[in-house]
Structure formats: structure tokens, C-alpha cells
Tab-separated table of C-alpha atoms in Angstrom:
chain	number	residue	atom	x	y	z
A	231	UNK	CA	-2.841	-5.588	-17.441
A	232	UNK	CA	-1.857	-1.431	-16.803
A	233	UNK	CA	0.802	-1.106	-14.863
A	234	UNK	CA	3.549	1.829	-14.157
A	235	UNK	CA	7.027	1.551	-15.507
A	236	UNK	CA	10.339	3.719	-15.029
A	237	UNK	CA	12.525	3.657	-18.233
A	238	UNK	CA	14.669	6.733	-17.609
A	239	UNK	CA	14.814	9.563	-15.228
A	240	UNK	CA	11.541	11.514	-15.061
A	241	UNK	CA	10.345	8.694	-17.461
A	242	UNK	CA	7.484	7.226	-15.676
A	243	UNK	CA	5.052	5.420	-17.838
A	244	UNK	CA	1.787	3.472	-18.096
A	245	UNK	CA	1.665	0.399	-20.169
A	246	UNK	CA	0.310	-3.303	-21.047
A	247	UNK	CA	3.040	-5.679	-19.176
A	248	UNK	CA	1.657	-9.656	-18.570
A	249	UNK	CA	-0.721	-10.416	-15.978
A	250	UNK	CA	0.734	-11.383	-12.547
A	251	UNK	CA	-0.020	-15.186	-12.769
A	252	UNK	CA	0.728	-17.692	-9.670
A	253	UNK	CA	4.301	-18.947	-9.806
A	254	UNK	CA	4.587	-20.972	-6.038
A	255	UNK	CA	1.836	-22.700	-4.337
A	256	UNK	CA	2.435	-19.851	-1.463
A	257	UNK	CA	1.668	-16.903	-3.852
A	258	UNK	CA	-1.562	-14.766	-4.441
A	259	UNK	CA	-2.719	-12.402	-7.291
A	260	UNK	CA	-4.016	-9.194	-5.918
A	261	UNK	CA	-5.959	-6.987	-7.604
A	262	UNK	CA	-5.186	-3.325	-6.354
A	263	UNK	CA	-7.497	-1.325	-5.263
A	264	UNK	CA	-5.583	1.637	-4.255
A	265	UNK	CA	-1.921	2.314	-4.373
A	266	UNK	CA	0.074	5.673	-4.107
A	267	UNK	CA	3.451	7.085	-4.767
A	268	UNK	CA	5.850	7.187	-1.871
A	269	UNK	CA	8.386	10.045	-1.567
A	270	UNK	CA	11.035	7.303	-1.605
A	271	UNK	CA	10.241	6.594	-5.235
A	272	UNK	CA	10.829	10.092	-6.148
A	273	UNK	CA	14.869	9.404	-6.098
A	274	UNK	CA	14.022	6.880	-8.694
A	275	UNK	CA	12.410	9.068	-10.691
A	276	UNK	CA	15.011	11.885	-10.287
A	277	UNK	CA	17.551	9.716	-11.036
A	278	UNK	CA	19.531	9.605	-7.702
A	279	UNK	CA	18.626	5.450	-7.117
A	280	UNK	CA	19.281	3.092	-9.816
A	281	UNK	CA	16.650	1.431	-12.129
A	282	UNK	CA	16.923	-0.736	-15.143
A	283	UNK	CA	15.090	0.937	-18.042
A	284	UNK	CA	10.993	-1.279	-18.031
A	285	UNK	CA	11.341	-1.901	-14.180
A	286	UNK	CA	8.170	-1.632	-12.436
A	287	UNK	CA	7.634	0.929	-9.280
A	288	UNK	CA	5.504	1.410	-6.232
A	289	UNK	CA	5.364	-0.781	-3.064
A	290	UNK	CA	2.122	1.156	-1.294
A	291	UNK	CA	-1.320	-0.980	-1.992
A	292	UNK	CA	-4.092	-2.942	-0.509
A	293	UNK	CA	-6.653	-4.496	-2.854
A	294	UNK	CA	-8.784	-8.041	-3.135
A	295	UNK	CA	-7.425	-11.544	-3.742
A	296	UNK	CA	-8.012	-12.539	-7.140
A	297	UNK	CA	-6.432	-16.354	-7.044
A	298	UNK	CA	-4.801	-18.096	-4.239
A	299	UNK	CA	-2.152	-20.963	-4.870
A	300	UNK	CA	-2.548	-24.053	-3.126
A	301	UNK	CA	-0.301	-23.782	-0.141
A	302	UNK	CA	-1.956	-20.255	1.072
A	303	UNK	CA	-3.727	-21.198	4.001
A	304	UNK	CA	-4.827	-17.762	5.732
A	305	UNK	CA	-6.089	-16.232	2.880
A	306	UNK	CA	-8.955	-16.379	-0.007
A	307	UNK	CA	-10.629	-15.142	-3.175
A	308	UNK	CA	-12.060	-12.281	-2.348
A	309	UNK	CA	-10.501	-10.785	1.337
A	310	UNK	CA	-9.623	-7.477	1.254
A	311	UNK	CA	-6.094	-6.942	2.039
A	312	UNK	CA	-3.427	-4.435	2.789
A	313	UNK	CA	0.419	-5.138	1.775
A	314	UNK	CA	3.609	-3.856	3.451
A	315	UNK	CA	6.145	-2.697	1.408
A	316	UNK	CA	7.952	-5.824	1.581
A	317	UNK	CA	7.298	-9.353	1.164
A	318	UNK	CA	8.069	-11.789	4.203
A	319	UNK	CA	7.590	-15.360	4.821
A	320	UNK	CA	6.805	-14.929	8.105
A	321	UNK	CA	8.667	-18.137	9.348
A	322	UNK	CA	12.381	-17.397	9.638
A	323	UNK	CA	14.085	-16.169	12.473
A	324	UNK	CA	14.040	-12.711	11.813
A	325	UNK	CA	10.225	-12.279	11.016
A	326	UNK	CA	9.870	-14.439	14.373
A	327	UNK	CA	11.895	-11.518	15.922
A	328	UNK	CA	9.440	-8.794	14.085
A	329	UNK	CA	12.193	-7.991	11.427
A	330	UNK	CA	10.550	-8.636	8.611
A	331	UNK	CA	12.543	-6.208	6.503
A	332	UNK	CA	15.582	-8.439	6.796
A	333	UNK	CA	13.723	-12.073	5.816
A	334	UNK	CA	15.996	-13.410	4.004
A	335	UNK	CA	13.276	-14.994	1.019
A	336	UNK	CA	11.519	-11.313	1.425
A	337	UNK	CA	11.883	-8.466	-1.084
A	338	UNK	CA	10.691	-4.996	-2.730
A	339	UNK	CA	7.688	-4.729	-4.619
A	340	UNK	CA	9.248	-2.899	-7.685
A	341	UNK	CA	12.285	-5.142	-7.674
A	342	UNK	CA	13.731	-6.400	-10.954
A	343	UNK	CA	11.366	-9.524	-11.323
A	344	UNK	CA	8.766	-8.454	-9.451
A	345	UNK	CA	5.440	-6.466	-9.941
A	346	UNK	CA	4.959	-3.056	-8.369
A	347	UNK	CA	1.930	-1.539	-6.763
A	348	UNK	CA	0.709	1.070	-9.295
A	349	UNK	CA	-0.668	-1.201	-11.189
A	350	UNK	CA	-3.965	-3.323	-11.661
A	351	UNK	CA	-2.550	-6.701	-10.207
A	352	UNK	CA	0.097	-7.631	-8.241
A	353	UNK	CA	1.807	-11.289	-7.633
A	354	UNK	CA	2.334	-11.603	-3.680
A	355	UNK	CA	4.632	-13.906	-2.953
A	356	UNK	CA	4.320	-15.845	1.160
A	357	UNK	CA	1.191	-14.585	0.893
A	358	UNK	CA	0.792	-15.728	4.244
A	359	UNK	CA	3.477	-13.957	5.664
A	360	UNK	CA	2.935	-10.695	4.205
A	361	UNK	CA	-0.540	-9.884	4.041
A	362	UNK	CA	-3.020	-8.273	6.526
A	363	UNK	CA	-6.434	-9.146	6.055
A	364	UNK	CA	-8.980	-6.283	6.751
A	365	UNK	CA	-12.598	-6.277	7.034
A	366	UNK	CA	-14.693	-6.547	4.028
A	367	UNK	CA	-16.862	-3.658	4.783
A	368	UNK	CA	-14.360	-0.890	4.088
A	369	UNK	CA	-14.132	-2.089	0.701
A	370	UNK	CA	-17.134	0.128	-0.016
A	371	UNK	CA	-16.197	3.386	2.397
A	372	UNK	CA	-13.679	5.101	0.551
A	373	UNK	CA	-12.379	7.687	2.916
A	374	UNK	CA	-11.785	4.227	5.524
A	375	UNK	CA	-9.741	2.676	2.228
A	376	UNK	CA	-8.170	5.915	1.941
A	377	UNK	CA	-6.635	5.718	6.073
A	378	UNK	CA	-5.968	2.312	5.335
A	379	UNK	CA	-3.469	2.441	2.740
A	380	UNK	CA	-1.302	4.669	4.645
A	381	UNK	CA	-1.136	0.957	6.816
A	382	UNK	CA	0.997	-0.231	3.715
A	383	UNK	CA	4.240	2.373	4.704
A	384	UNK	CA	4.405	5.699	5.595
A	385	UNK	CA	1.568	4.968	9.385
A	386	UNK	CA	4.283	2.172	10.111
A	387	UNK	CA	7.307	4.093	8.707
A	388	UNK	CA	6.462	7.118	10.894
A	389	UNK	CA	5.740	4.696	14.072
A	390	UNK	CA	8.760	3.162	13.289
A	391	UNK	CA	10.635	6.088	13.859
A	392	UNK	CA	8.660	7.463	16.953
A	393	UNK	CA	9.625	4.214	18.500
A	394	UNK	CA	13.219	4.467	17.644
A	395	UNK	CA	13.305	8.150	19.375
A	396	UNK	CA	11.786	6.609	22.499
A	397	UNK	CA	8.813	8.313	22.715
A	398	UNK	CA	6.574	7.425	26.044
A	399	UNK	CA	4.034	9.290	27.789
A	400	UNK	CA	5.078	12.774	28.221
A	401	UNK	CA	7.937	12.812	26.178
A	402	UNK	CA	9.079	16.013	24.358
A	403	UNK	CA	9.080	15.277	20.474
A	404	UNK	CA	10.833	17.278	17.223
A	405	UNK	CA	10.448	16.507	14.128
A	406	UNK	CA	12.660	17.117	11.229
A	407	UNK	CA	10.712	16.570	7.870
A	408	UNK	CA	6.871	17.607	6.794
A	409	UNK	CA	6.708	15.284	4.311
A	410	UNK	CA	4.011	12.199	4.665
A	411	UNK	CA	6.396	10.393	6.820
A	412	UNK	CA	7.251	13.146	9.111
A	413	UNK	CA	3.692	13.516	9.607
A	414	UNK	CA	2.972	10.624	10.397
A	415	UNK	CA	5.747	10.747	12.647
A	416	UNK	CA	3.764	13.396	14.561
A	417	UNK	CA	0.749	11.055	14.702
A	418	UNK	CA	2.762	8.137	15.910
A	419	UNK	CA	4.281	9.929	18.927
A	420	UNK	CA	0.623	11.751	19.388
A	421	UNK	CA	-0.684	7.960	19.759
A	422	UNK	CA	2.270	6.915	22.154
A	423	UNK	CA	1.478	9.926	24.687
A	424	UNK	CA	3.995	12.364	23.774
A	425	UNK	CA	3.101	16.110	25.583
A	426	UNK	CA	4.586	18.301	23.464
A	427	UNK	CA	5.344	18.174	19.582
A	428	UNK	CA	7.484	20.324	17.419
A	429	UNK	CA	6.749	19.910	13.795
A	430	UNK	CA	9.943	21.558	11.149
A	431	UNK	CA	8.477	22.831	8.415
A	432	UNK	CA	8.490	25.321	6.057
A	433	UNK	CA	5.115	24.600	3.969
A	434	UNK	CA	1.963	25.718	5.758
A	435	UNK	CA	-0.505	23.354	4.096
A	436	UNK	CA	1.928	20.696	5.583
A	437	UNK	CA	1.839	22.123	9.221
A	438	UNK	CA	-1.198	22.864	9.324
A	439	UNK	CA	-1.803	18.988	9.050
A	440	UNK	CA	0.892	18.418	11.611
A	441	UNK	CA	-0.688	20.404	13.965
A	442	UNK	CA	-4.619	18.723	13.335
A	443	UNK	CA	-2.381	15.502	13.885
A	444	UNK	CA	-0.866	16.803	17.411
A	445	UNK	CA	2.467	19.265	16.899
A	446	UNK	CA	1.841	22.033	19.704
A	447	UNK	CA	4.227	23.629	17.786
A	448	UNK	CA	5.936	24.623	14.440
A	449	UNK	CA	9.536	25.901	13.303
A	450	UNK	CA	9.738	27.005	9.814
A	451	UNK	CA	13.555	28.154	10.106
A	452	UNK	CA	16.120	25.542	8.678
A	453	UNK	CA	20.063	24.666	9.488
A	454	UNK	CA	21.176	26.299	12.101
A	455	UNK	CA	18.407	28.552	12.619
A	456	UNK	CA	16.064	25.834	13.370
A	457	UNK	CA	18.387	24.687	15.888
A	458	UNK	CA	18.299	27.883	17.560
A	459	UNK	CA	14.693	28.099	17.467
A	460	UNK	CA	13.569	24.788	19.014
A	461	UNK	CA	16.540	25.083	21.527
A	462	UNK	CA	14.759	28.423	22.495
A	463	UNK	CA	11.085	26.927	22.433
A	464	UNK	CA	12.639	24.409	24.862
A	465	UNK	CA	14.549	26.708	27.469
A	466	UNK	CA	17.899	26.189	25.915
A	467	UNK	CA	17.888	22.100	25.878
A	468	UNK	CA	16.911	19.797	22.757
A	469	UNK	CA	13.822	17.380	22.692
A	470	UNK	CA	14.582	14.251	24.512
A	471	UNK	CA	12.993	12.719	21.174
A	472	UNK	CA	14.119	13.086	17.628
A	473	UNK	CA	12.063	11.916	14.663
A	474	UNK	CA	14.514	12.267	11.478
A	475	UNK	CA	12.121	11.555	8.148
A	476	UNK	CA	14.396	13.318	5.563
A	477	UNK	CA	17.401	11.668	5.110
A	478	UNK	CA	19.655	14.205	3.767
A	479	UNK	CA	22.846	15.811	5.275
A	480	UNK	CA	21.123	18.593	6.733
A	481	UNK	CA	18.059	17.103	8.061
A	482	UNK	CA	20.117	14.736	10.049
A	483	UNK	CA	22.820	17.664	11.371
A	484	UNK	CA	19.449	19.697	12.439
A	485	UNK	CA	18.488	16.439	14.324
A	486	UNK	CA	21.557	15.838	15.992
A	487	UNK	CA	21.395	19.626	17.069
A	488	UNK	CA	17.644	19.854	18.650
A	489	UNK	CA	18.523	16.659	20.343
A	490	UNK	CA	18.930	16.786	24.086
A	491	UNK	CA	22.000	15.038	26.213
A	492	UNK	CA	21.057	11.660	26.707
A	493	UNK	CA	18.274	11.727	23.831
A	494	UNK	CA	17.645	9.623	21.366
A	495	UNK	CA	16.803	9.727	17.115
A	496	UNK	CA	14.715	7.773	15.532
A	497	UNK	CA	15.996	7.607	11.927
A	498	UNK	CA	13.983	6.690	8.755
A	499	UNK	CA	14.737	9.414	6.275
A	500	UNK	CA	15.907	7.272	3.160
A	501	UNK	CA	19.499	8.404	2.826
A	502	UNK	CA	20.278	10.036	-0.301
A	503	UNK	CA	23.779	12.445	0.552
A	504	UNK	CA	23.251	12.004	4.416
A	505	UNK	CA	26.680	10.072	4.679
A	506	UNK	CA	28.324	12.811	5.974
A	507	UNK	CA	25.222	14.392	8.593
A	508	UNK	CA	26.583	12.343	11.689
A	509	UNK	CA	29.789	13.626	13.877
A	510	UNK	CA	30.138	10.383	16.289
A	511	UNK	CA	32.419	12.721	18.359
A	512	UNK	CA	29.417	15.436	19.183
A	513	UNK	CA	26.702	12.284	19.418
A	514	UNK	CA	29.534	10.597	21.773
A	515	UNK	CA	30.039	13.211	23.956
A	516	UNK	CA	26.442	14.226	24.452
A	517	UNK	CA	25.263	10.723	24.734
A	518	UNK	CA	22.666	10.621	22.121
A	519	UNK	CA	21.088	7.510	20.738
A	520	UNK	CA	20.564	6.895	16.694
A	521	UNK	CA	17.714	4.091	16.356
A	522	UNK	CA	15.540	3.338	12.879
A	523	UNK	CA	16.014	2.579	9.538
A	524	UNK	CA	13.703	0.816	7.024
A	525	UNK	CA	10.520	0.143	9.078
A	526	UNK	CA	9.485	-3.547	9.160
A	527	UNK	CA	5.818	-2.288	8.757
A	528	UNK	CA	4.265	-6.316	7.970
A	529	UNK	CA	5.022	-6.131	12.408
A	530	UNK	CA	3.447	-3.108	13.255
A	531	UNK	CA	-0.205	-3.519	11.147
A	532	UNK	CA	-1.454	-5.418	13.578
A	533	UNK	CA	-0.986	-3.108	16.374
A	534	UNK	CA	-2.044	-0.091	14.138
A	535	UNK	CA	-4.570	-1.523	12.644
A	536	UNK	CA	-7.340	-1.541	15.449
A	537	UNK	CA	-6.871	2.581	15.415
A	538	UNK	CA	-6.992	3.236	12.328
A	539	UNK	CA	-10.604	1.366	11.997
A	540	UNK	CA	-11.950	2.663	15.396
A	541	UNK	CA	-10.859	6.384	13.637
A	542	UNK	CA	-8.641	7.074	16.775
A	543	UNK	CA	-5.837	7.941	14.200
A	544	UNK	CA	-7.079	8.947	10.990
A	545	UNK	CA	-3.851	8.886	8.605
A	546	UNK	CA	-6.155	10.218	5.291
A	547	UNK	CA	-4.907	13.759	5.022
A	548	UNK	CA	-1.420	12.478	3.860
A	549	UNK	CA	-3.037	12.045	0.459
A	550	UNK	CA	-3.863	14.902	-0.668
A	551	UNK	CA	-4.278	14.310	-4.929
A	552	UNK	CA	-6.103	11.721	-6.756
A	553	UNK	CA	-5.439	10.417	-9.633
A	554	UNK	CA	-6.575	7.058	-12.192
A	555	UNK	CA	-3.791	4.533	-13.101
A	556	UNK	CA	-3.221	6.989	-16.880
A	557	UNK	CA	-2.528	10.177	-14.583
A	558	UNK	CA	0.061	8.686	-12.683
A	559	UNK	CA	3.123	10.205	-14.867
A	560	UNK	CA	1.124	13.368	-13.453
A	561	UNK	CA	0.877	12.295	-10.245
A	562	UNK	CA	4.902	12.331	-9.610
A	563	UNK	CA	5.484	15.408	-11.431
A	564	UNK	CA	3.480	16.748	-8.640
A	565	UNK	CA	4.785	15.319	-5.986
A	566	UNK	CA	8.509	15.879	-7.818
A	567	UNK	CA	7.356	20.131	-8.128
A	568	UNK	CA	5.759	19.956	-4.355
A	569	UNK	CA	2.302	21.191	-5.470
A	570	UNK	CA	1.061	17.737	-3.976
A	571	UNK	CA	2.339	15.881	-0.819
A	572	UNK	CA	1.177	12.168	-1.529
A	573	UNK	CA	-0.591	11.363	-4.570
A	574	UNK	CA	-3.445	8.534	-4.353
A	575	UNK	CA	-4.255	6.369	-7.265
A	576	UNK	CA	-7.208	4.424	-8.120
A	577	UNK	CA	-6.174	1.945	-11.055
């Protein structure tokens, strides 16, 4: 089979590698149907995360069951199924808990040994305890695939954090990042009954999808100026909310700083340089919260899921470029220059 391979930075390749083939009686073989590129894999490609030279990338994919081994149980040829971005086996104590992310047999698709999503197949290992069957009708309605996919990360990701910052009905909500996440951050505390939403960001294609998915409101400034500004939108106090979906330095000082006393951030930015974002003094002395980190998606599908087919939450507009499994070296040097926010493929 096709499938997408990192040898070097800004190296991203397509190219024959062996056919996923059923190694435990608990795996299945999954043939994609869609998969995308997460922002996440752009530190990969820009160097700034580790890879060995051949590894496979991309955890984001749903597609049909191709071969079940003999132990899978809730699952057969031919369901249509969506995958979190890690694997689970959905029996130890911390999947019991809802923490899937920290199973101790679970792992990253795109791991050395393991297949990634951009490609034509995938192995799934606890098949059982990772996958989320969906109904076989939206096989054949590609816009529904399309909302979908967004089940496999960046929906849960951003509901991850929303959670984290507390967000009820008629909380106050900022959020630092415009990026597919952050968005979806906006959509998440839209669903959980936040009142008012201020999206940061500086790219008006972005914001203008922030506000169709709930922001009543948009800062463009950065640092300290978008401290000022929200502060000022909010009579002087921070949002009692916080969704941080950066992960630098200065994404998480600007959340810190719109946060009110007593308020709380939910964190989910992947870190890259953010070591040094957080005074514990200033977050100690104005009581504020920190809450996130990698979102155990495989727990929140389920909840999401029911939405996202009734078309209450529509997630789509995330992706906004196509491409086939050949154009995906194109694909991330579009997402890598900004000229696309979440690139789609269709292997």
C-alpha cells in the first residue's frame, strides 16, 4: 500500500511500505477513508519533535474494517469507523477512569512500529477499545464524513480543553489560538452554554469561522496588547475561562494574563518552547487553575458523537483544503506557509 513517510525535516513523502496485516487476535485492518494533517505534526515536519528517518505520520482517520482478528468482538468487515488518536484497550484502570491517553498497552498512530493515518490502511491494535463505530449511511454523504473526522482529534481536543477551563452555562470564555483546535475550542464551550466568547486571532478567514462557531467577539492584538484588549472588553477583569490551544511561551503568558482571579485554563496547546510561559507566583497569588493536556478523545466520541450527526455542531469548516494521498507533501507545505488551516486527504 501508499502511505506517508517523514525522512528528514520538510521531507514528507508518499511511498509503497507493506500492507498492515493482523498481528494479535484483538487487531483490525482499516482501510482509511479520510485522514488529515494535524497542526501537531507540523513540529515533525519542521524539525522541532524527533523522528527516525522512514517513520510513518498522521493519527487523524476514520475508514471501513477490512479484516478483523479473532478476538475482536464489537466490530466487523465492513463498519464504518472513526479512530482517536491513540490506541486503548479499553480494560485497564485508567481507560475505566476515561484516561485513555495514559493506557498503559495504548500508543500513537505514527509511532516507530506502527502505521500512521495518511495512508490507505492502517493496523488497529484493541480494536475494541479504540474504535467508534458510526453509522453506515454517512459513508456515502461526504460533507457528514467530512464533520466526522474532526471526531478523531481536534472536536475532542478542543472539548477537552473547554472542560479543563470550566466552562458551564453562562460562563465568560477567551481563547488563545485560531488554529483548528482553538476553534474548536470555541465550538466546545458554544455547546457547553458559554454566553460570551472571545476568539484571539489575527487571521480573518480564521475568525470569521470562530465567530459562525459562537465567539461574540474577536482580538487580533497579541502579547501584551491582547491582554489589554480583552481586559478592556471585559470591564477591567479576565474571562473566568481560558482555552490555551497554542502551546508556546507567549500563548500561555497571554492566557495567564486574560485570566480572571479565581479562573481557570484549560491547556492543550502541544508545548514546543512553552517551558518558561507559567510564573506559579502570579497563578498563586491570583488563584488561577491550569487543567488539560493531551485529550483522551477515545472518552469523549461518544458524548460528541450524537451532535455531530444530528448537525447541532458541525465541525467541517476546520478543513478547509483537499487533497489525494500523492498531494499530501503539498498539503503540509500549506499548512507549514498558513495559506491552509487543516488539510483533508482522501487516499
Amino acid at each position: 500500500m501508499r502511505a506517508t513517510v517523514i525522512h528528514a525535516p520538510h521531507d514528507i513523502r508518499v511511498q509503497e511500505v507493506p500492507d498492515p496485516v493482523i498481528q494479535q487476535p484483538t487487531d483490525v485492518v482499516l482501510r482509511v477513508l479520510r485522514a488529515c494533517v494535524c497542526g501537531s505534526d507540523l513540529w515533525a515536519y519542521r524539525g522541532e519533535s524527533a523522528r527516525r528517518p522512514g517513520q510513518r505520520i498522521g493519527h487523524e482517520f476514520l475508514g471501513i474494517v477490512e479484516e478483523a482478528g479473532s478476538g475482536v468482538n464489537g466490530f466487523a468487515v465492513g463498519d464504518l469507523v472513526v479512530a482517536p488518536f491513540v490506541w486503548s484497550d479499553g480494560t485497564c484502570a485508567y481507560c475505566a477512569e476515561g484516561l485513555t491517553t495514559s493506557c498503559p498497552q495504548g500508543g500513537f498512530w505514527g509511532s516507530v512500529g506502527s502505521d500512521g493515518g495518511q495512508g490507505e490502511a492502517v493496523r488497529v491494535p484493541f480494536a475494541d477499545g479504540t474504535l467508534v463505530k458510526l453509522p453506515a449511511a454517512a459513508a456515502s454523504d461526504d460533507h457528514l464524513l467530512t464533520a466526522l473526522l474532526a471526531l478523531s482529534d481536534v472536536l475532542g481536543t478542543g472539548h477537552h480543553a473547554a472542560v479543563g477551563a470550566g466552562v458551564k452555562q453562562g460562563s465568560t470564555v477567551a481563547v488563545v489560538g485560531d488554529g483548528a483546535v482553538g476553534l474548536c475550542g470555541v465550538m466546545a464551550a458554544k455547546r457547553l452554554g458559554a454566553e460570551r466568547i472571545i476568539a484571539l486571532g489575527r487571521h480573518r478567514v480564521r475568525t470569521d469561522i470562530a465567530r459562525d462557531f459562537g465567539a461574540t467577539d474577536v482580538v487580533a492584538e497579541r502579547g501584551d496588547a491582547a491582554v489589554e484588549a480583552v481586559r478592556e472588553l471585559l470591564g477591567g477583569e479576565g474571562a473566568q475561562a481560558v482555552i490555551e490551544a497554542v502551546g508556546t511561551e507567549q500563548s500561555m503568558r497571554t492566557a495567564v494574563g486574560i485570566t480572571r482571579d479565581g479562573g481557570s485554563i484549560g491547556y492543550v496547546g502541544v508545548p514546543h518552547g512553552s517551558g518558561t510561559g507559567l510564573d506559579l507566583g502570579i497563578m498563586f497569588d491570583r488563584n488561577i487553575a491550569l487543567r488539560g493536556g493531551v485529550a483522551p478523545v477515545r472518552t469523549y466520541i461518544p458524548e460528541l458523537l450524537p451532535d455531530v450527526l444530528s448537525g447541532t455542531i458541525d465541525p467541517s469548516p476546520v478543513f478547509d483544503l483537499t487533497v489525494g494521498l500523492d498531494e499530501v507533501p503539498a498539503g503540509y507545505r500549506a499548512m507549514d506557509e498558513r495559506t491552509a488551516l487543516k488539510v483533508l486527504i482522501r487516499p
